[in-house]
Structures are given as structure tokens and as C-alpha cells.
Tab-separated table of C-alpha atoms in Angstrom:
chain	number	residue	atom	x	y	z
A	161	UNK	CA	16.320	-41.483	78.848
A	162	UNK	CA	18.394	-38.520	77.302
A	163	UNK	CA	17.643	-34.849	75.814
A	164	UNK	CA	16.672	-31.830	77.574
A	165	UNK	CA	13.975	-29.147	77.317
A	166	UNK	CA	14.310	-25.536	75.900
A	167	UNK	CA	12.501	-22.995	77.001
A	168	UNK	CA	8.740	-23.160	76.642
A	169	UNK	CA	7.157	-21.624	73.317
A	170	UNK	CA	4.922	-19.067	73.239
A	171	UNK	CA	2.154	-20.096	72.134
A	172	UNK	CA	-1.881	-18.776	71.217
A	173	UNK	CA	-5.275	-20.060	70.690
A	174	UNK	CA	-6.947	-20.008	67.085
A	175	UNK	CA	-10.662	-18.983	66.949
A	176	UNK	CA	-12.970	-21.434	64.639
A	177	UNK	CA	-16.087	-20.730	63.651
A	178	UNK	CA	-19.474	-22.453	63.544
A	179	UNK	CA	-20.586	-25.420	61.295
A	180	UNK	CA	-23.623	-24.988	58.794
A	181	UNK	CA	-26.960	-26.311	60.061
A	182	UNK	CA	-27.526	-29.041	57.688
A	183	UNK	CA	-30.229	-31.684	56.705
A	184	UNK	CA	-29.586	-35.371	56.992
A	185	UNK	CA	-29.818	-36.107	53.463
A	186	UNK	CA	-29.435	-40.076	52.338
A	187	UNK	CA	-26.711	-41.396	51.585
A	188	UNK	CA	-25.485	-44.310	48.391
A	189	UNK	CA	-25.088	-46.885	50.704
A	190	UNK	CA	-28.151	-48.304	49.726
A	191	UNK	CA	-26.955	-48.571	46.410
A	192	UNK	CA	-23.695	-50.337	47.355
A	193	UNK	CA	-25.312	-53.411	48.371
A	194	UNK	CA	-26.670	-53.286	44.655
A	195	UNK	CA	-23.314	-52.647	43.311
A	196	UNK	CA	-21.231	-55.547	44.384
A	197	UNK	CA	-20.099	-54.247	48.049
A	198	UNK	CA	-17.605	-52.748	46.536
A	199	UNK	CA	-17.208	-50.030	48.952
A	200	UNK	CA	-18.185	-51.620	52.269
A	201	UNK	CA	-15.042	-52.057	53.564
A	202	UNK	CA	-14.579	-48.553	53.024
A	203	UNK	CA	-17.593	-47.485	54.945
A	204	UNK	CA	-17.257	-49.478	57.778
A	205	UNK	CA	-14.598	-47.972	60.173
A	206	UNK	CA	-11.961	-49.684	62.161
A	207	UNK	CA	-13.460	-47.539	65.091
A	208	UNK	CA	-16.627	-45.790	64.527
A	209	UNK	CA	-16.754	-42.021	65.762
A	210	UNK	CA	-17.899	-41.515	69.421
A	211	UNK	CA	-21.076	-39.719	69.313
A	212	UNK	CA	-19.665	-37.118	71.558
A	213	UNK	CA	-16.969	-36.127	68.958
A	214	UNK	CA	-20.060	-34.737	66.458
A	215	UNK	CA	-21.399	-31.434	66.449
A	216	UNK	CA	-25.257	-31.234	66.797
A	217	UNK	CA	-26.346	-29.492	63.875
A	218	UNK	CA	-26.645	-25.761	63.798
A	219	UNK	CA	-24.218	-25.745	67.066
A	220	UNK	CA	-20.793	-24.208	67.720
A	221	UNK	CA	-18.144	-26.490	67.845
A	222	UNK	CA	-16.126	-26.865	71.398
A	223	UNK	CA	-13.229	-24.144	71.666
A	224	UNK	CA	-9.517	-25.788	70.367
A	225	UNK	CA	-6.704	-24.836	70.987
A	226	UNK	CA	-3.739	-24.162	68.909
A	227	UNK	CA	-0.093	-23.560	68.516
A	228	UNK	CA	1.444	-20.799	66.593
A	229	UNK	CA	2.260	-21.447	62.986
A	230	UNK	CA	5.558	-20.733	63.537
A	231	UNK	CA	7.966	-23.308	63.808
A	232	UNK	CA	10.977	-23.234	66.603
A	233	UNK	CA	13.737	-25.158	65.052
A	234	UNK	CA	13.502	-24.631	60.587
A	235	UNK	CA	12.887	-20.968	58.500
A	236	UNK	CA	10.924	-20.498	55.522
A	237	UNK	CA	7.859	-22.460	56.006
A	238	UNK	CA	4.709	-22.061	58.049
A	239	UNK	CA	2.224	-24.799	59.254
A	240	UNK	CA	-0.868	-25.322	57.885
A	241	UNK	CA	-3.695	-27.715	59.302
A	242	UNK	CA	-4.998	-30.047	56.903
A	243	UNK	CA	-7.500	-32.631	56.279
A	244	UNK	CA	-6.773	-34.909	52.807
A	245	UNK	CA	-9.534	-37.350	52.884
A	246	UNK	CA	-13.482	-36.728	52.983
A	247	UNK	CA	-16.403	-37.691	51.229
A	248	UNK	CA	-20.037	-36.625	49.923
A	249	UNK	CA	-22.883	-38.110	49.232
A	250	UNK	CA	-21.073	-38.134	45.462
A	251	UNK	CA	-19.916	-41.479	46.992
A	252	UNK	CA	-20.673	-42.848	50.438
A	253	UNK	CA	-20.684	-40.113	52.457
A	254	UNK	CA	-23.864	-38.656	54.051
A	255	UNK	CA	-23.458	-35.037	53.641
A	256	UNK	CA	-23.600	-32.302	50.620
A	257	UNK	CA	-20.729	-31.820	48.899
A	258	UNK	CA	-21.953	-28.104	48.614
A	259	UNK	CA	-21.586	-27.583	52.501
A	260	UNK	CA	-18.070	-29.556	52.568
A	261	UNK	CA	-15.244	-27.244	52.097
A	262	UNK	CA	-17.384	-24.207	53.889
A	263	UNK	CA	-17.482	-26.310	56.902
A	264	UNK	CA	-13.883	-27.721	57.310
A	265	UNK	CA	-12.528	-23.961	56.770
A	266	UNK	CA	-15.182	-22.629	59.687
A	267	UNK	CA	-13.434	-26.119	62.069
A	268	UNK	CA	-10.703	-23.977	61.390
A	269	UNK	CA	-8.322	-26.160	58.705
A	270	UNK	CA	-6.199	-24.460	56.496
A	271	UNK	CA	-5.968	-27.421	53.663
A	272	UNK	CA	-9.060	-29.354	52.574
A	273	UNK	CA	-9.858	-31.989	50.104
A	274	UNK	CA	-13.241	-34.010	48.726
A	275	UNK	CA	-11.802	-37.375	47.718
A	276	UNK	CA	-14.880	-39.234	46.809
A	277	UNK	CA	-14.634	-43.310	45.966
A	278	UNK	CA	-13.924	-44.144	42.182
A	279	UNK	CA	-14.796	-47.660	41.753
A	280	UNK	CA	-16.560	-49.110	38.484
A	281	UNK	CA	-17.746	-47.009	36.150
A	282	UNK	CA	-19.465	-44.137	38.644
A	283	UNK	CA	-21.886	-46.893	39.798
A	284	UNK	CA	-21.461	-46.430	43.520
A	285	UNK	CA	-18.882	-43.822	43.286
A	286	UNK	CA	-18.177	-40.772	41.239
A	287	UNK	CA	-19.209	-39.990	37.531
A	288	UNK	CA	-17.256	-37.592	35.133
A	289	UNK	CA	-20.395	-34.785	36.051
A	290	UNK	CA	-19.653	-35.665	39.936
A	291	UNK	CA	-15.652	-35.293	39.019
A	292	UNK	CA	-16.665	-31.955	37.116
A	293	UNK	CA	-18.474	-30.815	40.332
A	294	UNK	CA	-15.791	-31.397	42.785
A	295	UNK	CA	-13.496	-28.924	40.816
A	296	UNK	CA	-16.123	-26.276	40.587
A	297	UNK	CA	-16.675	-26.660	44.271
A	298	UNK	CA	-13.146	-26.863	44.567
A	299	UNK	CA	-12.014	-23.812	42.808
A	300	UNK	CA	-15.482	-21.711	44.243
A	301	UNK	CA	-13.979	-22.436	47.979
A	302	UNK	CA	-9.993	-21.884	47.088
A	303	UNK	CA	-9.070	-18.725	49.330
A	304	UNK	CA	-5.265	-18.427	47.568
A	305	UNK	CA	-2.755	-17.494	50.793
A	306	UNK	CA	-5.841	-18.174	53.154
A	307	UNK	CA	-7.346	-21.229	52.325
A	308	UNK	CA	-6.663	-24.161	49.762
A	309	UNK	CA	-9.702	-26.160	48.121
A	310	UNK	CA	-8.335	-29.088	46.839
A	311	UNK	CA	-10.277	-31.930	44.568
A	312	UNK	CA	-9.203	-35.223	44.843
A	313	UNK	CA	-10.783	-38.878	44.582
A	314	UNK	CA	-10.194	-42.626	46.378
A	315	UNK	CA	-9.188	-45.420	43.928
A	316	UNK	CA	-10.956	-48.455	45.507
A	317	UNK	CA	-10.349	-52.120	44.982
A	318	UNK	CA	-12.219	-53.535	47.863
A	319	UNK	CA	-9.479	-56.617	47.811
A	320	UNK	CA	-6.317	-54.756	47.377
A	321	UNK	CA	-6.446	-51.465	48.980
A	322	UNK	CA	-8.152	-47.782	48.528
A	323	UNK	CA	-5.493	-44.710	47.291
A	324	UNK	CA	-5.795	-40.772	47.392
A	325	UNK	CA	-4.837	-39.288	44.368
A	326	UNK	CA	-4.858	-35.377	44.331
A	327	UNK	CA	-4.219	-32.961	41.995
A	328	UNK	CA	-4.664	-34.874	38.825
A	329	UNK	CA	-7.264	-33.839	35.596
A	330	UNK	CA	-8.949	-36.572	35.538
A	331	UNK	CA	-9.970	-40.106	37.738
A	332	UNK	CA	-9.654	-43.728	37.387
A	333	UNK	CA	-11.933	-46.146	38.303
A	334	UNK	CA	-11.298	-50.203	38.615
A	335	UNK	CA	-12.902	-49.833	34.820
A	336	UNK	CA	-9.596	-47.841	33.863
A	337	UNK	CA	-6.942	-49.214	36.287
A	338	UNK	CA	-7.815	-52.652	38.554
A	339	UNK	CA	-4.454	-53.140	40.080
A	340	UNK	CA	-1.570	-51.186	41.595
A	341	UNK	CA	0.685	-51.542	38.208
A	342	UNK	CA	-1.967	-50.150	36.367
A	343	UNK	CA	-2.623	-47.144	38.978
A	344	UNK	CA	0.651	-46.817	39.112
A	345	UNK	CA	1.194	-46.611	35.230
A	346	UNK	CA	-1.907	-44.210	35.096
A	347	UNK	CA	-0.266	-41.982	37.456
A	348	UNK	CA	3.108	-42.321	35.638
A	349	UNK	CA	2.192	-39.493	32.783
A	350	UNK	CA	0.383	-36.820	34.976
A	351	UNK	CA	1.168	-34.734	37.096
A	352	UNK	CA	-0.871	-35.209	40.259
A	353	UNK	CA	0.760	-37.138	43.741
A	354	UNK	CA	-1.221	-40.309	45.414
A	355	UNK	CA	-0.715	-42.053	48.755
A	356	UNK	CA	-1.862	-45.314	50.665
A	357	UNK	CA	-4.663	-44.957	52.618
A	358	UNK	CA	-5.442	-46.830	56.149
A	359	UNK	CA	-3.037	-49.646	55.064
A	360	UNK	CA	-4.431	-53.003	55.704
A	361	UNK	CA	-7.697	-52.242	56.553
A	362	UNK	CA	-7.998	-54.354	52.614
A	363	UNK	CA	-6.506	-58.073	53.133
A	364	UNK	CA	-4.162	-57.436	50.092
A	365	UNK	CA	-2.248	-54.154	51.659
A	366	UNK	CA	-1.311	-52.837	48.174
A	367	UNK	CA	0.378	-55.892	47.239
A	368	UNK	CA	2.071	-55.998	50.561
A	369	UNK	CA	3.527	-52.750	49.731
A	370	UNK	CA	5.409	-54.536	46.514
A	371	UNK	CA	7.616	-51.693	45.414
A	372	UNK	CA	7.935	-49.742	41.778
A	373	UNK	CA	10.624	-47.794	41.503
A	374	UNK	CA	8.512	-46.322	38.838
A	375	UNK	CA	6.206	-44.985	40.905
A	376	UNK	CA	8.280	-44.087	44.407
A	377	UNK	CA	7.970	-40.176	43.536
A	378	UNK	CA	4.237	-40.127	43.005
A	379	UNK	CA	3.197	-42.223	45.934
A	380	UNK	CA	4.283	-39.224	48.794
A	381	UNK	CA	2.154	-40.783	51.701
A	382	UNK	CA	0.997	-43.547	53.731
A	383	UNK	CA	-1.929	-42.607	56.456
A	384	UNK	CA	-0.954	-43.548	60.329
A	385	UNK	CA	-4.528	-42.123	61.660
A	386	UNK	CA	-7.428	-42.291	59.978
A	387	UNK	CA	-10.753	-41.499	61.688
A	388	UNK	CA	-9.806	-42.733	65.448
A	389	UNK	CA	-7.434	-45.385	64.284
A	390	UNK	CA	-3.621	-45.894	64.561
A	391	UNK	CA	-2.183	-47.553	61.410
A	392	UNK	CA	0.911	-49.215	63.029
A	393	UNK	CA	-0.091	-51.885	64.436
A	394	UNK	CA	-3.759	-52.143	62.858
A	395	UNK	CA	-4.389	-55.412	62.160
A	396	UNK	CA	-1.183	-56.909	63.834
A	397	UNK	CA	-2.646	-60.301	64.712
A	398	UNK	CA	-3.828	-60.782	60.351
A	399	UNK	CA	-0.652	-59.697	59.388
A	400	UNK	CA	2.012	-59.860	61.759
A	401	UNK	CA	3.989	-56.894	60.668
A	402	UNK	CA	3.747	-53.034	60.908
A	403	UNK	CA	1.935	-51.462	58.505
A	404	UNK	CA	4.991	-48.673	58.698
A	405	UNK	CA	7.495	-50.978	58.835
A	406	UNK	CA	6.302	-52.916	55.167
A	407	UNK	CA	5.535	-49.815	53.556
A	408	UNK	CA	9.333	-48.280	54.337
A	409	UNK	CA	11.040	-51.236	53.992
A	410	UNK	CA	9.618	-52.338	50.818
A	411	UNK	CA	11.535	-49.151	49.510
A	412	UNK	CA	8.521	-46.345	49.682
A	413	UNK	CA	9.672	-42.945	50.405
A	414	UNK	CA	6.160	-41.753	51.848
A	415	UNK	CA	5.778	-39.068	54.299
A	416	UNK	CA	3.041	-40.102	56.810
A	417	UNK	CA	-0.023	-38.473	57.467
A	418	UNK	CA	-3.257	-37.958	59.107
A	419	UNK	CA	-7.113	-38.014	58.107
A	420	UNK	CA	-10.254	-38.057	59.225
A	421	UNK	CA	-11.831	-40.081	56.279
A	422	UNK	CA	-14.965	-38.284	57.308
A	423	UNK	CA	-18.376	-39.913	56.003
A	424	UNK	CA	-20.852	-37.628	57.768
A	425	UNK	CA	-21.648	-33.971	57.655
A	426	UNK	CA	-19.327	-32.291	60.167
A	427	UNK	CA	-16.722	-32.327	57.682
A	428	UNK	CA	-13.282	-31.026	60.232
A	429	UNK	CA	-15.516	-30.654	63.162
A	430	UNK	CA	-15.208	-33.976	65.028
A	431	UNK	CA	-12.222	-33.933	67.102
A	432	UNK	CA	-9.607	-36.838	68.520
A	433	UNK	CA	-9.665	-37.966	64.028
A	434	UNK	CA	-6.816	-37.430	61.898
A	435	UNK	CA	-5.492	-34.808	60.697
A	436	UNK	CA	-2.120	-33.292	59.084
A	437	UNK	CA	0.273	-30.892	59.775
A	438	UNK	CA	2.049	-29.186	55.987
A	439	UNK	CA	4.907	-26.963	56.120
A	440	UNK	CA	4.446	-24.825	53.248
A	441	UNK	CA	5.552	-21.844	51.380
A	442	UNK	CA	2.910	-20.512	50.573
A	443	UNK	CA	-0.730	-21.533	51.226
A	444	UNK	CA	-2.075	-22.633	47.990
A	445	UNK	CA	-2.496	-25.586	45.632
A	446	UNK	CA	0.875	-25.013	44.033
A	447	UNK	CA	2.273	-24.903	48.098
A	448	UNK	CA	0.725	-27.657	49.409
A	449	UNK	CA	1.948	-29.701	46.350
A	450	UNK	CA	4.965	-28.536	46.778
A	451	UNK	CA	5.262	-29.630	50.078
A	452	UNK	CA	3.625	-33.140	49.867
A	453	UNK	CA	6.177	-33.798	47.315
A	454	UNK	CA	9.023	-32.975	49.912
A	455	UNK	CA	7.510	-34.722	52.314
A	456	UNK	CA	7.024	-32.054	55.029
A	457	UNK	CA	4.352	-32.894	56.655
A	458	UNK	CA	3.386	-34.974	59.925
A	459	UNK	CA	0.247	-37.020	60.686
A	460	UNK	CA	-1.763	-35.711	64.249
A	461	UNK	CA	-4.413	-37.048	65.957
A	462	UNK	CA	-5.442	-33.772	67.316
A	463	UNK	CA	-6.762	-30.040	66.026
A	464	UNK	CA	-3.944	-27.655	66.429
A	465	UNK	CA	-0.991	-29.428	66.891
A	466	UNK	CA	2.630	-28.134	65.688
A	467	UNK	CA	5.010	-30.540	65.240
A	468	UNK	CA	8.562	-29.902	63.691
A	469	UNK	CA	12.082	-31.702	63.521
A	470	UNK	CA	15.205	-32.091	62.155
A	471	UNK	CA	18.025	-34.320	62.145
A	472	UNK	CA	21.617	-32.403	61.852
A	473	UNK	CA	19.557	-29.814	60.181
A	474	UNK	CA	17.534	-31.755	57.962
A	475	UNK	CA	13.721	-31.208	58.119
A	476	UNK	CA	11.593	-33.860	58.559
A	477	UNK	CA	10.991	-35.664	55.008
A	478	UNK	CA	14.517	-35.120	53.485
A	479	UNK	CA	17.853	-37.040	53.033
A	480	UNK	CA	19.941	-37.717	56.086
A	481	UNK	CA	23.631	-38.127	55.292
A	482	UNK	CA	25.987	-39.734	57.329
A	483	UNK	CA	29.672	-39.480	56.187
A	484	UNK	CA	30.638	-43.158	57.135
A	485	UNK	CA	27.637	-44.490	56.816
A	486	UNK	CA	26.740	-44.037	60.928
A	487	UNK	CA	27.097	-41.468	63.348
A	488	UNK	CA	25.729	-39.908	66.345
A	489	UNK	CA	22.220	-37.769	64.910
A	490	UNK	CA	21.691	-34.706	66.819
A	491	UNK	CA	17.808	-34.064	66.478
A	492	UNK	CA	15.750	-31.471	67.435
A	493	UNK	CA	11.857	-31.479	68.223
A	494	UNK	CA	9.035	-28.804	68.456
A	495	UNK	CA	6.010	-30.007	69.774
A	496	UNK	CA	3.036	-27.793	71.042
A	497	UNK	CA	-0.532	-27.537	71.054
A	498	UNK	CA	-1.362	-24.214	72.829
A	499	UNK	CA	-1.980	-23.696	76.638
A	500	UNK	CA	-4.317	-26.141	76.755
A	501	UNK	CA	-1.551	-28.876	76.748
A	502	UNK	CA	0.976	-26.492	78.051
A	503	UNK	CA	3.259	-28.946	80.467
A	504	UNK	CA	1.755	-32.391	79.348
A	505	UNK	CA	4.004	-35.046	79.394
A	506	UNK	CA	4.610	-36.678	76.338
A	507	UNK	CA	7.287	-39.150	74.571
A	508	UNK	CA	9.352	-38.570	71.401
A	509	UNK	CA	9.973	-42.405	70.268
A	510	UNK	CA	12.707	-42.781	67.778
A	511	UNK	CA	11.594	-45.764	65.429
A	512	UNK	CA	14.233	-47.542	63.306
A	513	UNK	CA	13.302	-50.744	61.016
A	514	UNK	CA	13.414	-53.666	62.255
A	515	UNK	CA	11.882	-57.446	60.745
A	516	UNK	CA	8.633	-57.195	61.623
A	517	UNK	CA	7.990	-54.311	64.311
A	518	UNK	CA	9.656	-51.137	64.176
A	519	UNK	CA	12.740	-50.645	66.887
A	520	UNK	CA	12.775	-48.137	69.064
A	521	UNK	CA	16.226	-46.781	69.538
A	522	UNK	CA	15.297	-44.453	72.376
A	523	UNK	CA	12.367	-42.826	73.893
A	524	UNK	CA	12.544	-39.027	75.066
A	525	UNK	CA	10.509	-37.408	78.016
A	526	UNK	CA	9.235	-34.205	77.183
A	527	UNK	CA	6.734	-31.979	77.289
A	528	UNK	CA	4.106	-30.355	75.315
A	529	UNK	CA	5.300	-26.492	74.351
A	530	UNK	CA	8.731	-27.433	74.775
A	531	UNK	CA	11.980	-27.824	72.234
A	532	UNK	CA	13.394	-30.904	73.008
A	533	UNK	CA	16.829	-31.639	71.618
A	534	UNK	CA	18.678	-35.202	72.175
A	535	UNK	CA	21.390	-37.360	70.225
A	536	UNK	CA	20.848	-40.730	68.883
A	537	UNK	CA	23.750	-42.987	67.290
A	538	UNK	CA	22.058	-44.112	63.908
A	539	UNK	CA	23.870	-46.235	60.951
A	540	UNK	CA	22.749	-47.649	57.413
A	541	UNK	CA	23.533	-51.043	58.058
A	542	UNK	CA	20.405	-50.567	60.302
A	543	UNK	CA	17.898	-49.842	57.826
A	544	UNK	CA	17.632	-46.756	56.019
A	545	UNK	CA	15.077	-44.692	57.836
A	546	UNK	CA	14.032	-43.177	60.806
A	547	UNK	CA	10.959	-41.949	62.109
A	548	UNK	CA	9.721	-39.843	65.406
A	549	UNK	CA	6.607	-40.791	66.914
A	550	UNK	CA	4.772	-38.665	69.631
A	551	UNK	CA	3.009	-40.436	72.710
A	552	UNK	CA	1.467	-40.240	75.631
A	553	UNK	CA	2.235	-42.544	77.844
A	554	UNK	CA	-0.597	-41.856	80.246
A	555	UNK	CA	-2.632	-43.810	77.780
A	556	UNK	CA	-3.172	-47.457	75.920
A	557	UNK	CA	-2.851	-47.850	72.147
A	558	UNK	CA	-6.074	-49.072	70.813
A	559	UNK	CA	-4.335	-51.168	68.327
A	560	UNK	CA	-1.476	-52.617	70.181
A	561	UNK	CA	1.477	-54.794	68.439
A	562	UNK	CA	3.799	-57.075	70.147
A	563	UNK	CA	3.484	-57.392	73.996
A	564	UNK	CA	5.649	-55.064	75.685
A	565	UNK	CA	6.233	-53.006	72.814
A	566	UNK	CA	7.105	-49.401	73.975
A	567	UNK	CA	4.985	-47.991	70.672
A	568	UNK	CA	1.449	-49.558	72.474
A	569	UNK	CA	0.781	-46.553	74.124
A	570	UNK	CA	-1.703	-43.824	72.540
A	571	UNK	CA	0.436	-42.071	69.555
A	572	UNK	CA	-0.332	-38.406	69.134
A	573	UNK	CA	1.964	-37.654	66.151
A	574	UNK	CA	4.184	-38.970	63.525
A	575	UNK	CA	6.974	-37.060	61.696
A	576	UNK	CA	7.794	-37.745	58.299
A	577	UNK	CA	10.433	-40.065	57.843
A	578	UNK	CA	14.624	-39.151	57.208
A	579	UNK	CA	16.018	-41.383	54.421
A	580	UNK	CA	19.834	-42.133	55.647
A	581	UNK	CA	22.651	-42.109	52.801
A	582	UNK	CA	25.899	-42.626	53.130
């Protein structure tokens, strides 16, 4: 083990409001049966939601705790909490889109987007009036500096894979664009960003994660957690390799990410899901695209987490160069979630490429609230990125990979990747 601890961060709680009392209102998955199935895979989690993460109607959420905004080891951004990926009943979620972006602000999220399933021709998922309805809803809840509304939708192809796409004028369905080339040539002339969501969770994993140069600038993310699910080893025994490891290698330059993927009507509420961690300029649409296009941004499994790093003074998300090609990396970490983690032990994993599994070139002991700072020898000839990954080792991963791997205990957080260049 190497690295030592700073001092501890200060550190204070956020206060979050109470959901809306809502009616259970039904939902289109009767229709989807009708439709083809095309969005069952979608609605059927790897890990359904404990019932003791949901809010009873009409009741205040548990406290959470939080970390300051401020980060401990980069200027000129501050974190916002974020949730990318929910649905309505516009698709086949259970709850009014009307109540959605009310109730993830009062969880206490920053950043919030509806991204409800295109499929084929608005039969089971969204219409152009639905489409029109997110925006107004969208631009009714933005909060510019405060909060950002966001509208968004899921391309679905129940075979190859489902993909975010936010910011854009208009959606695609599979009637418009049925394969990755054609989403990806779709998304070539506007303006909007996209990324891979729960990868593999579709047998076809995006074409294995076949890569278009074309397209490496608009694809900015690939989910780790989704609902209650870690992404990297999902799925191992199908497919044999990480989910992280195919995307990265393949030549993606996603950031990775967090969402709850939230079907119900507690929209930011449930806790132990997804979520994401920006670091932004500003707080609004322009600042959070902004920042997904740089990458800066880490994937949590828990409410009001701060995590930031850098390597040699790069923020997570950006270009590492090495003068020769290798080198020692000096990295620091900031990692807290508020006193109510204040001392937990927790591991900083640094994952390098590797065939099939990532590598992990060392694993750091830490602590939550601390500034951990450590070395690590890294070179090109190794693979061309590097990523931190947050554990606790007090606990199992759900979704383990490869016996003994040191990554099979419970992940907590992923930074964005570095890119090395020589």
C-alpha cells in the first residue's frame, strides 16, 4: 500500500426537502407486450429497488448527508449532484412527468433529466407531442445558477443496446436510426452529446463497443451504476470481459457516470442508485454541457458524495502527458461525503487496461473526508488510460468478475478516465 492522508475536510450537511404526494397512476407496460417487447429489457432491472429505498408517498425522505461543493485539490469549478436518466409514464415509467423534475430538485439534485424510451414510431415510447412536453416541462423547472432542467430521451434497440442522448432538437426512434452507424450519423450534424447506458444489460453491447472515430466526441459517457447495479463486471460470465475495459479499449473517450434509471415516482428520492457528480462552471444547461463534454464528472452510488482528482495536475477527464511515454504519476484524491462517513475506510483502486479485466496497479487505504495523495509508475505501452475506482472493502460486489479480483468488492465511485499521450 502507498499514499498518505491530508488533513480532514471540512465538511456540512445539505437539507432536502419533501417529495410530492402522488397517485399511482398506470403505467405503458401494458402496452409493451402489444408492441413487440420492445422495451422489456429495459424495464426489467438487473436488481430491482429494495422496498426500503422508496419513500411512502406524501413522506419526508431520510436526512443525507453531504459534502461541500467545494473541491480540495482543482479551482474554478463546483460540484453539482446529478441524475441523467429517468422516465414517465411518456414511456415506461409509472409516474407523471409533471411531478418529475419538482421532485428530484426537493431529493436535493442539482442536475436533472427526463429521458423517456424512443423506440418505433412513439408506439410504446415517446411521440413528437410527448417530445414537445418534455421541453416545456423542461424549460418550466430550469432554475438558471440553481437548478438545471434538462430534456433528453433513450434510443432503444432491445438487441443492441439503449443510449442517452441530451441536449438535441429533436429524437430518433428505431423508425429513424436502427443501428449504432445510423445513431451515430444522426448525431453527427447536431449539436447535442449521447452516452452508453448499463452496457450489456442488451446481448449486442453496442456492437461490442465497435469504435467510430466519427462519433468519439459525441458519445461523452458510459454508465458504471445504474439503479443498484455495478456495470464492470455485469454480466461477466455472458461475456467474459469488462464492460469498462471494451468500451475504453475499443478507443471511446467516455467519462463514466452514474444513474438511477428511475421507473417509479420518487424520481431522486431512493437512495444506494446512481447518481453523478459534474464539475461545472456554472450551473446551467450551457454548464453542464460544457462539462459532460470535458468529461468532468464521476459516477456515485450514493447522495452527496464529492469526489475529485488529478493526475500531475490534470483533472479527472483530460489528457495525461508523459514526456517519454511513462513516468511516475503523482495523483491526488478528494473523497468525502459529510460527517456521516467522516473516518470510513475506503480504497482508491487504480485500474489500468488489461485483456479482458481491468489491472489494478495499486490499491490505496484511505478514508472518507480525507485528501489522499500517492504516486503510481504508469506508461503507454500499457494501455492508454487510467481510471480510479472508490471501494469499500468492508463489503462484496454484487456483480463480481474474475475470482480474486481486488475490484469484487462494493464500488462506491468511479472517476472519469485520464487519456495518456506521449
Amino acid at each position: 500500500m502507498s499514499g498518505h492522508h491530508a488533513d480532514t475536510a471540512h465538511a456540512h450537511s445539505h437539507p432536502h426537502g419533501h417529495p410530492h404526494g402522488q397517485k399511482h397512476q398506470p403505467s405503458r407496460r401494458s402496452l409493451l407486450a402489444a408492441a413487440g417487447g420492445l422495451l422489456i429489457a429495459a424495464a426489467v432491472p438487473g436488481s430491482a429497488y429494495a422496498a426500503d429505498t422508496r419513500t411512502a408517498s406524501g413522506t419526508a425522505p431520510a436526512p443525507r448527508a453531504g459534502a461541500s461543493r467545494t473541491s480540495l485539490v482543482t479551482q474554478g469549478t463546483r460540484l453539482v449532484h446529478a441524475d441523467l436518466h429517468n422516465h414517465t409514464l411518456m414511456s415506461d415509467g409509472d409516474g407523471d412527468p409533471a411531478l418529475a423534475f419538482a421532485s428530484m430538485r426537493d431529493a436535493g439534485l442539482d442536475v436533472a433529466a427526463l429521458t423517456d424510451h424512443a423506440t418505433l414510431f412513439g408506439i410504446s415510447g415517446l411521440s413528437q407531442s410527448e417530445w414537445d412536453r418534455t421541453r416545456q416541462l423542461a424549460d418550466a423547472a430550469d432554475d438558471p445558477g440553481t437548478y438545471t432542467a434538462i430534456r433528453g430521451f433513450e434510443w432503444s434497440n432491445p438487441f443492441i443496446g439503449h443510449t442517452n442522448v441530451w441536449f438535441t432538437e429533436q429524437f430518433v426512434d428505431l423508425g429513424g436510426a436502427i443501428s449504432m452507424s445510423a445513431l451515430y450519423n444522426w448525431l453527427g450534424s447536431r449539436d447535442g452529446v449521447a452516452g452508453f447506458n448499463h452496457p450489456g444489460r442488451e446481448a449486442g453491447r453496442f456492437d461490442n463497443f465497435a469504435y467510430v472515430a466519427a462519433a468519439r466526441e459525441k458519445m461523452v459517457s458510459v454508465e458504471m451504476f445504474n439503479r443498484g447495479d455495478d456495470y464492470l463486471f455485469d454480466g461477466w460470465a455472458d461475456h467474459g470481459s469488462s464492460h469498462l475495459n471494451a468500451c475504453l479499449n475499443a478507443g471511446w473517450r467516455t467519462g463514466i457516470t452514474g444513474v438511477s434509471d428511475h421507473h417509479g415516482t420518487e424520481w431522486g428520492h431512493p437512495e444506494g442508485v446512481g447518481r453523478a457528480g459534474l464539475w461545472v462552471t456554472e450551473n446551467t444547461r450551457a454548464g453542464v454541457l460544457e462539462a459532460l463534454r470535458a468529461r468532468r464528472f464521476f459516477a456515485s452510488r450514493y447522495s452527496g458524495l464529492r469526489l475529485d482528482a488529478t493526475a500531475n495536475g490534470v483533472q479527472m477527464g483530460g489528457v495525461l502527458p508523459l514526456a517519454s511515454g511513462s513516468g511516475d504519476v503523482r495523483f491526488a484524491v478528494d473523497l468525502d461525503r459529510g460527517p456521516e462517513w467522516a473516518g470510513k475506510p475506503l480504497n482508491v483502486q487504480v485500474l489500468r487496461p488489461g485483456t479482458d479485466a481491468p489491472v489494478v496497479a495499486d490499491v490505496i487505504e484511505t478514508t472518507s473526508g480525507s485528501l489522499v495523495e500517492f504516486t503510481v509508475p504508469l506508461g503507454v505501452e500499457d494501455g492508454t488510460w487510467v481510471v480510479l475506482r472508490i471501494s469499500d472493502p468492508s463489503q462484496p460486489n454484487g456483480q463480481p468478475g474474475p475470482a480474486g479480483h481486488p475490484c469484487n468488492d462494493l464500488g462506491v465511485a468511479y472517476s472519469s478516465p485520464w487519456w495518456l499521450q506521449p
